[in-house]
Amino acid sequence: MPESAFFRETSERLRALQEQLCAGLSRADGRPFGRDEWSRAEGGGGVTRVIDEARRDVAGAAGGASGAGGAADGAAGGVAGGVA
């Protein structure tokens, strides 16, 4: 199923918001965020941001998750097409 313009624009805005939030939290915390891009075989995917790979403190997942199961069906706090 092709993505609508609304879906693409919303995904882009959520990714930009995720970048802004992570940048601010990184400045406050003094540690950079890692980046974990993921995708689903059924379609969709996203970006999970992590503070510390060893601790796997999840900062949030945003992105273009789509399909019957929403976002990453249980993956790192994903919410269908949104930010966790």
Short mmCIF file of N, CA, C and O in Angstrom, two decimals:
data_model
loop_
_atom_site.label_atom_id
_atom_site.label_comp_id
_atom_site.label_asym_id
_atom_site.label_seq_id
_atom_site.Cartn_x
_atom_site.Cartn_y
_atom_site.Cartn_z
N MET A 1 0.85 -1.18 0.00
CA MET A 1 0.00 0.00 0.00
C MET A 1 0.89 1.24 0.00
O MET A 1 1.75 1.40 0.86
N PRO A 2 0.73 2.13 -0.96
CA PRO A 2 1.55 3.34 -1.01
C PRO A 2 1.24 4.29 0.15
O PRO A 2 0.12 4.35 0.64
N GLU A 3 2.27 4.99 0.58
CA GLU A 3 2.11 5.95 1.68
C GLU A 3 1.49 7.25 1.14
O GLU A 3 1.83 7.71 0.06
N SER A 4 0.62 7.83 1.92
CA SER A 4 0.00 9.10 1.54
C SER A 4 0.96 10.25 1.84
O SER A 4 1.90 10.12 2.61
N ALA A 5 0.67 11.39 1.23
CA ALA A 5 1.47 12.59 1.50
C ALA A 5 1.36 12.96 2.98
O ALA A 5 2.35 13.36 3.61
N PHE A 6 0.16 12.82 3.55
CA PHE A 6 -0.03 13.12 4.97
C PHE A 6 0.86 12.24 5.84
O PHE A 6 1.50 12.71 6.78
N PHE A 7 0.92 10.95 5.54
CA PHE A 7 1.75 10.03 6.31
C PHE A 7 3.21 10.42 6.22
O PHE A 7 3.92 10.47 7.23
N ARG A 8 3.70 10.71 5.01
CA ARG A 8 5.11 11.09 4.83
C ARG A 8 5.43 12.38 5.58
O ARG A 8 6.45 12.48 6.26
N GLU A 9 4.55 13.38 5.47
CA GLU A 9 4.78 14.66 6.15
C GLU A 9 4.76 14.49 7.66
O GLU A 9 5.59 15.08 8.37
N THR A 10 3.83 13.70 8.16
CA THR A 10 3.76 13.45 9.61
C THR A 10 5.01 12.73 10.09
O THR A 10 5.58 13.09 11.12
N SER A 11 5.45 11.73 9.35
CA SER A 11 6.67 11.00 9.72
C SER A 11 7.88 11.92 9.76
O SER A 11 8.69 11.87 10.68
N GLU A 12 7.99 12.79 8.76
CA GLU A 12 9.11 13.74 8.72
C GLU A 12 9.07 14.69 9.91
O GLU A 12 10.11 14.99 10.51
N ARG A 13 7.89 15.18 10.25
CA ARG A 13 7.76 16.10 11.39
C ARG A 13 8.11 15.39 12.70
O ARG A 13 8.76 15.98 13.57
N LEU A 14 7.68 14.15 12.85
CA LEU A 14 7.99 13.41 14.07
C LEU A 14 9.48 13.11 14.18
O LEU A 14 10.07 13.20 15.26
N ARG A 15 10.11 12.79 13.06
CA ARG A 15 11.57 12.57 13.09
C ARG A 15 12.31 13.86 13.43
O ARG A 15 13.28 13.84 14.18
N ALA A 16 11.86 14.98 12.91
CA ALA A 16 12.49 16.26 13.23
C ALA A 16 12.30 16.58 14.72
O ALA A 16 13.24 17.04 15.38
N LEU A 17 11.12 16.32 15.24
CA LEU A 17 10.87 16.54 16.66
C LEU A 17 11.76 15.64 17.51
O LEU A 17 12.34 16.07 18.50
N GLN A 18 11.90 14.39 17.10
CA GLN A 18 12.78 13.45 17.81
C GLN A 18 14.21 13.98 17.82
O GLN A 18 14.88 13.95 18.86
N GLU A 19 14.68 14.50 16.69
CA GLU A 19 16.04 15.06 16.61
C GLU A 19 16.20 16.24 17.58
O GLU A 19 17.21 16.33 18.28
N GLN A 20 15.21 17.12 17.62
CA GLN A 20 15.27 18.28 18.51
C GLN A 20 15.28 17.85 19.98
O GLN A 20 16.07 18.37 20.78
N LEU A 21 14.40 16.92 20.33
CA LEU A 21 14.35 16.44 21.72
C LEU A 21 15.65 15.77 22.12
O LEU A 21 16.18 16.02 23.21
N CYS A 22 16.17 14.92 21.26
CA CYS A 22 17.41 14.22 21.58
C CYS A 22 18.59 15.17 21.69
O CYS A 22 19.46 15.00 22.55
N ALA A 23 18.62 16.18 20.84
CA ALA A 23 19.70 17.17 20.91
C ALA A 23 19.66 17.92 22.23
O ALA A 23 20.70 18.11 22.89
N GLY A 24 18.48 18.34 22.66
CA GLY A 24 18.35 19.04 23.93
C GLY A 24 18.69 18.16 25.12
O GLY A 24 19.40 18.59 26.04
N LEU A 25 18.21 16.93 25.11
CA LEU A 25 18.52 16.01 26.20
C LEU A 25 20.00 15.65 26.22
O LEU A 25 20.59 15.50 27.28
N SER A 26 20.59 15.53 25.05
CA SER A 26 22.01 15.23 24.97
C SER A 26 22.85 16.37 25.56
O SER A 26 23.82 16.13 26.29
N ARG A 27 22.46 17.61 25.26
CA ARG A 27 23.18 18.76 25.84
C ARG A 27 23.04 18.75 27.36
O ARG A 27 24.00 18.98 28.08
N ALA A 28 21.84 18.47 27.86
CA ALA A 28 21.60 18.48 29.31
C ALA A 28 22.33 17.33 30.00
O ALA A 28 22.85 17.50 31.10
N ASP A 29 22.38 16.18 29.35
CA ASP A 29 22.97 14.99 29.95
C ASP A 29 24.48 14.92 29.73
O ASP A 29 25.19 14.25 30.47
N GLY A 30 24.95 15.57 28.68
CA GLY A 30 26.38 15.54 28.38
C GLY A 30 26.82 14.29 27.62
O GLY A 30 28.00 14.07 27.46
N ARG A 31 25.87 13.49 27.19
CA ARG A 31 26.19 12.29 26.42
C ARG A 31 25.42 12.30 25.11
O ARG A 31 24.25 12.65 25.10
N PRO A 32 26.08 11.91 24.03
CA PRO A 32 25.37 11.87 22.75
C PRO A 32 24.43 10.65 22.69
O PRO A 32 24.64 9.66 23.38
N PHE A 33 23.42 10.78 21.86
CA PHE A 33 22.50 9.68 21.64
C PHE A 33 23.01 8.80 20.50
O PHE A 33 23.50 9.30 19.49
N GLY A 34 22.87 7.50 20.67
CA GLY A 34 23.11 6.56 19.59
C GLY A 34 21.89 6.52 18.69
O GLY A 34 20.84 7.05 19.02
N ARG A 35 22.05 5.90 17.56
CA ARG A 35 20.96 5.84 16.58
C ARG A 35 20.81 4.39 16.13
O ARG A 35 21.77 3.77 15.72
N ASP A 36 19.60 3.87 16.22
CA ASP A 36 19.32 2.50 15.81
C ASP A 36 18.16 2.53 14.83
O ASP A 36 17.01 2.69 15.22
N GLU A 37 18.48 2.42 13.53
CA GLU A 37 17.42 2.41 12.52
C GLU A 37 16.94 0.98 12.34
O GLU A 37 17.73 0.05 12.35
N TRP A 38 15.64 0.82 12.20
CA TRP A 38 15.07 -0.51 12.07
C TRP A 38 13.97 -0.51 11.02
O TRP A 38 13.42 0.52 10.66
N SER A 39 13.68 -1.71 10.52
CA SER A 39 12.60 -1.85 9.55
C SER A 39 11.93 -3.20 9.78
O SER A 39 12.50 -4.09 10.41
N ARG A 40 10.73 -3.30 9.27
CA ARG A 40 9.96 -4.53 9.38
C ARG A 40 9.82 -5.17 8.02
O ARG A 40 9.66 -4.47 7.02
N ALA A 41 9.85 -6.48 7.99
CA ALA A 41 9.68 -7.20 6.74
C ALA A 41 8.32 -6.88 6.11
O ALA A 41 8.18 -6.86 4.89
N GLU A 42 7.32 -6.60 6.95
CA GLU A 42 5.97 -6.31 6.47
C GLU A 42 5.84 -4.89 5.94
O GLU A 42 4.80 -4.50 5.45
N GLY A 43 6.88 -4.09 6.11
CA GLY A 43 6.85 -2.70 5.70
C GLY A 43 6.95 -1.78 6.90
O GLY A 43 6.59 -2.15 8.00
N GLY A 44 7.44 -0.60 6.68
CA GLY A 44 7.58 0.36 7.76
C GLY A 44 8.92 0.25 8.45
O GLY A 44 9.78 -0.54 8.08
N GLY A 45 9.09 1.06 9.47
CA GLY A 45 10.33 1.09 10.21
C GLY A 45 10.42 2.37 11.00
O GLY A 45 9.43 3.08 11.17
N GLY A 46 11.60 2.66 11.48
CA GLY A 46 11.76 3.87 12.27
C GLY A 46 13.18 4.01 12.78
O GLY A 46 14.09 3.31 12.36
N VAL A 47 13.34 4.93 13.71
CA VAL A 47 14.63 5.22 14.31
C VAL A 47 14.44 5.23 15.82
O VAL A 47 13.61 5.98 16.33
N THR A 48 15.19 4.40 16.51
CA THR A 48 15.20 4.41 17.97
C THR A 48 16.47 5.12 18.40
O THR A 48 17.54 4.86 17.86
N ARG A 49 16.36 6.02 19.34
CA ARG A 49 17.52 6.74 19.83
C ARG A 49 17.85 6.22 21.22
O ARG A 49 16.97 6.03 22.04
N VAL A 50 19.12 5.97 21.47
CA VAL A 50 19.57 5.43 22.76
C VAL A 50 20.63 6.33 23.37
O VAL A 50 21.44 6.92 22.66
N ILE A 51 20.59 6.44 24.69
CA ILE A 51 21.57 7.26 25.40
C ILE A 51 22.88 6.49 25.57
O ILE A 51 23.95 6.99 25.33
N ASP A 52 22.79 5.25 25.98
CA ASP A 52 23.97 4.46 26.32
C ASP A 52 23.73 3.04 25.82
O ASP A 52 22.84 2.36 26.30
N GLU A 53 24.53 2.60 24.88
CA GLU A 53 24.36 1.26 24.31
C GLU A 53 24.42 0.18 25.38
O GLU A 53 23.68 -0.79 25.32
N ALA A 54 25.28 0.32 26.37
CA ALA A 54 25.41 -0.70 27.41
C ALA A 54 24.15 -0.81 28.24
O ALA A 54 23.71 -1.90 28.62
N ARG A 55 23.52 0.32 28.54
CA ARG A 55 22.30 0.33 29.36
C ARG A 55 21.04 0.23 28.52
O ARG A 55 19.98 -0.07 29.03
N ARG A 56 21.14 0.57 27.23
CA ARG A 56 20.00 0.58 26.31
C ARG A 56 18.85 1.43 26.84
O ARG A 56 17.69 1.04 26.79
N ASP A 57 19.17 2.60 27.37
CA ASP A 57 18.14 3.54 27.80
C ASP A 57 17.47 4.11 26.55
O ASP A 57 18.07 4.88 25.82
N VAL A 58 16.27 3.72 26.31
CA VAL A 58 15.60 4.12 25.08
C VAL A 58 15.08 5.55 25.21
O VAL A 58 14.38 5.88 26.15
N ALA A 59 15.46 6.37 24.25
CA ALA A 59 15.03 7.76 24.25
C ALA A 59 13.75 7.93 23.46
O ALA A 59 13.01 8.87 23.68
N GLY A 60 13.48 7.05 22.56
CA GLY A 60 12.23 7.16 21.81
C GLY A 60 12.38 6.60 20.42
O GLY A 60 13.45 6.58 19.86
N ALA A 61 11.29 6.14 19.90
CA ALA A 61 11.25 5.63 18.55
C ALA A 61 10.28 6.49 17.77
O ALA A 61 9.19 6.78 18.22
N ALA A 62 10.71 6.89 16.61
CA ALA A 62 9.82 7.66 15.75
C ALA A 62 9.98 7.14 14.35
O ALA A 62 11.03 6.67 13.97
N GLY A 63 8.95 7.25 13.61
CA GLY A 63 9.15 6.92 12.22
C GLY A 63 7.97 6.36 11.51
O GLY A 63 6.84 6.44 11.97
N GLY A 64 8.28 5.80 10.39
CA GLY A 64 7.26 5.38 9.45
C GLY A 64 6.80 3.97 9.65
O GLY A 64 6.75 3.21 8.71
N ALA A 65 6.49 3.58 10.84
CA ALA A 65 5.95 2.24 11.05
C ALA A 65 4.57 2.18 10.41
O ALA A 65 3.75 3.06 10.59
N SER A 66 4.35 1.14 9.67
CA SER A 66 3.04 0.98 9.06
C SER A 66 2.76 -0.50 8.91
O SER A 66 3.63 -1.32 9.06
N GLY A 67 1.57 -0.82 8.62
CA GLY A 67 1.21 -2.21 8.44
C GLY A 67 0.26 -2.64 9.53
O GLY A 67 -0.10 -1.89 10.42
N ALA A 68 -0.15 -3.89 9.47
CA ALA A 68 -1.18 -4.40 10.36
C ALA A 68 -0.81 -4.29 11.82
O ALA A 68 -1.65 -4.04 12.66
N GLY A 69 0.47 -4.48 12.16
CA GLY A 69 0.86 -4.50 13.55
C GLY A 69 1.29 -3.16 14.11
O GLY A 69 1.73 -3.08 15.23
N GLY A 70 1.20 -2.09 13.35
CA GLY A 70 1.68 -0.81 13.85
C GLY A 70 3.19 -0.82 13.87
O GLY A 70 3.83 -1.42 13.05
N ALA A 71 3.76 -0.20 14.87
CA ALA A 71 5.22 -0.11 14.96
C ALA A 71 5.81 -1.36 15.56
O ALA A 71 5.30 -1.90 16.51
N ALA A 72 6.81 -1.82 15.01
CA ALA A 72 7.74 -2.84 15.49
C ALA A 72 7.22 -3.82 16.51
O ALA A 72 7.98 -4.35 17.28
N ASP A 73 5.94 -4.06 16.56
CA ASP A 73 5.34 -5.07 17.43
C ASP A 73 6.21 -5.45 18.62
O ASP A 73 6.83 -6.49 18.65
N GLY A 74 6.30 -4.55 19.59
CA GLY A 74 7.04 -4.83 20.80
C GLY A 74 8.49 -4.34 20.78
O GLY A 74 9.21 -4.54 21.74
N ALA A 75 8.94 -3.75 19.71
CA ALA A 75 10.31 -3.29 19.65
C ALA A 75 10.47 -2.00 20.43
O ALA A 75 9.66 -1.10 20.33
N ALA A 76 11.46 -1.89 21.21
CA ALA A 76 11.93 -0.70 21.93
C ALA A 76 10.93 0.43 22.07
O ALA A 76 11.21 1.56 21.75
N GLY A 77 9.75 0.15 22.52
CA GLY A 77 8.81 1.20 22.87
C GLY A 77 8.14 1.88 21.70
O GLY A 77 7.63 2.97 21.85
N GLY A 78 8.14 1.28 20.51
CA GLY A 78 7.56 1.92 19.36
C GLY A 78 6.05 2.10 19.50
O GLY A 78 5.36 1.32 20.10
N VAL A 79 5.56 3.16 18.92
CA VAL A 79 4.13 3.43 18.84
C VAL A 79 3.82 3.67 17.37
O VAL A 79 4.55 4.37 16.71
N ALA A 80 2.76 3.10 16.89
CA ALA A 80 2.45 3.17 15.46
C ALA A 80 2.58 4.59 14.92
O ALA A 80 1.85 5.47 15.31
N GLY A 81 3.57 4.77 14.04
CA GLY A 81 3.76 6.05 13.38
C GLY A 81 4.06 7.21 14.30
O GLY A 81 3.87 8.34 13.94
N GLY A 82 4.52 6.95 15.52
CA GLY A 82 4.69 8.05 16.45
C GLY A 82 5.94 7.99 17.26
O GLY A 82 6.89 7.33 16.92
N VAL A 83 5.91 8.66 18.36
CA VAL A 83 7.06 8.77 19.26
C VAL A 83 6.71 8.08 20.55
O VAL A 83 5.63 8.25 21.07
N ALA A 84 7.64 7.30 21.05
CA ALA A 84 7.41 6.63 22.34
C ALA A 84 8.23 7.32 23.40
O ALA A 84 9.24 7.87 23.16
#
